[in-house]
């Protein structure tokens, strides 16, 4: 069962002192803010944001603020309009926000203040897939067909282990399914038209990063394999806690909570910058004032639940290059209707027991009254009138 196909962006930043920041994951459709680290701009500041594919590329101006001229401009029609309606500038700090992110926004973002380079941000794009344990998943190359000189390589994990390749010139298709202790044995299939990779009968050990190299180009994927869906029921109006099973969040942990078929981001924790955010106004505000995050464990609490809060809640956890995930299927019931099959059985059993007890009491009462009448009749018949 295919669960979702978003795009994950990892954000790294380089300061002038050479310090590299930690990657920050952002999914397709979400937003990311590139912070200027200014609290406010000066009267003569000119702030420019530029974009390029690599550090040595000529950077294209995409946004600027001229404080003296009191002018804020976003050039969202450059580069074939890839940034159209996606750029926002903070008029107090000059920070840049990119909304509704797509894979084509991968690259280097350069912040210049008064013609001096202050920071560079590097966005890396990952395409995650997720499936239930035992299902198959296809990692798409996005090619419609391969060219005669194409060479396609698929690698997995931190060691970039080669697991499959296609050499069109040599007319050779190879899967190396015995590597990594055979975890991919009899599970890999390559599409000889597109080079896409299919993994069958997935298990938890197949969770991780997959690297696709097509000649000199590269695409990265993250696969999440869910072991099970945990069913949770809650009475309407009550609160429910979806537990991460963490005892404490580590310094480099990132925790994301997503909801529903559209995988809408509703809460997140970035431990290193110490940022905790709940997006309770999404989905027409159905979660407004109802979401709480435990800052120690990352567990999610939903208060004052209603039936519109029913659905799948996906927990994605990132710790360095390690990934883990959980799915909670929440059902909400009211005081009249039962919530789920387990409670239904319990209620039926209790109702049956109450019914049996009632019958026993009624039968006992009837027999007791009959006995009393019989006893009274005996006494009456046996009396002697003088």
PDB file of C-alpha atoms in Angstrom, residues 6 8 50 55 72 75 84 88 135 148 159 187 192 255 283 286 289 300 367 374:
ATOM      1  CA  UNK A   6       6.356  14.085  -0.792  1.00  0.00           C
ATOM      2  CA  UNK A   8      12.125  16.260   1.536  1.00  0.00           C
ATOM      3  CA  UNK A  50      20.515  35.204  -4.867  1.00  0.00           C
ATOM      4  CA  UNK A  55      28.592  27.506  -5.330  1.00  0.00           C
ATOM      5  CA  UNK A  72      10.778  45.431  -1.252  1.00  0.00           C
ATOM      6  CA  UNK A  75      11.759  38.535  -8.699  1.00  0.00           C
ATOM      7  CA  UNK A  84       6.418  32.437  -8.827  1.00  0.00           C
ATOM      8  CA  UNK A  88       8.172  36.239   0.922  1.00  0.00           C
ATOM      9  CA  UNK A 135       4.228  -4.215   0.425  1.00  0.00           C
ATOM     10  CA  UNK A 148      21.709   4.717 -25.718  1.00  0.00           C
ATOM     11  CA  UNK A 159      28.149   3.522   2.741  1.00  0.00           C
ATOM     12  CA  UNK A 187      13.538  -8.154  -3.654  1.00  0.00           C
ATOM     13  CA  UNK A 192      14.489  -1.703 -18.362  1.00  0.00           C
ATOM     14  CA  UNK A 255      10.324  15.155  14.767  1.00  0.00           C
ATOM     15  CA  UNK A 283      -7.063  22.140   7.308  1.00  0.00           C
ATOM     16  CA  UNK A 286      -9.817  21.826  12.695  1.00  0.00           C
ATOM     17  CA  UNK A 289      -6.117  25.224  20.110  1.00  0.00           C
ATOM     18  CA  UNK A 300       1.478  14.573  20.305  1.00  0.00           C
ATOM     19  CA  UNK A 367     -40.231 -18.042  42.108  1.00  0.00           C
ATOM     20  CA  UNK A 374     -48.022 -21.513  48.101  1.00  0.00           C
TER      21      UNK A 374
END
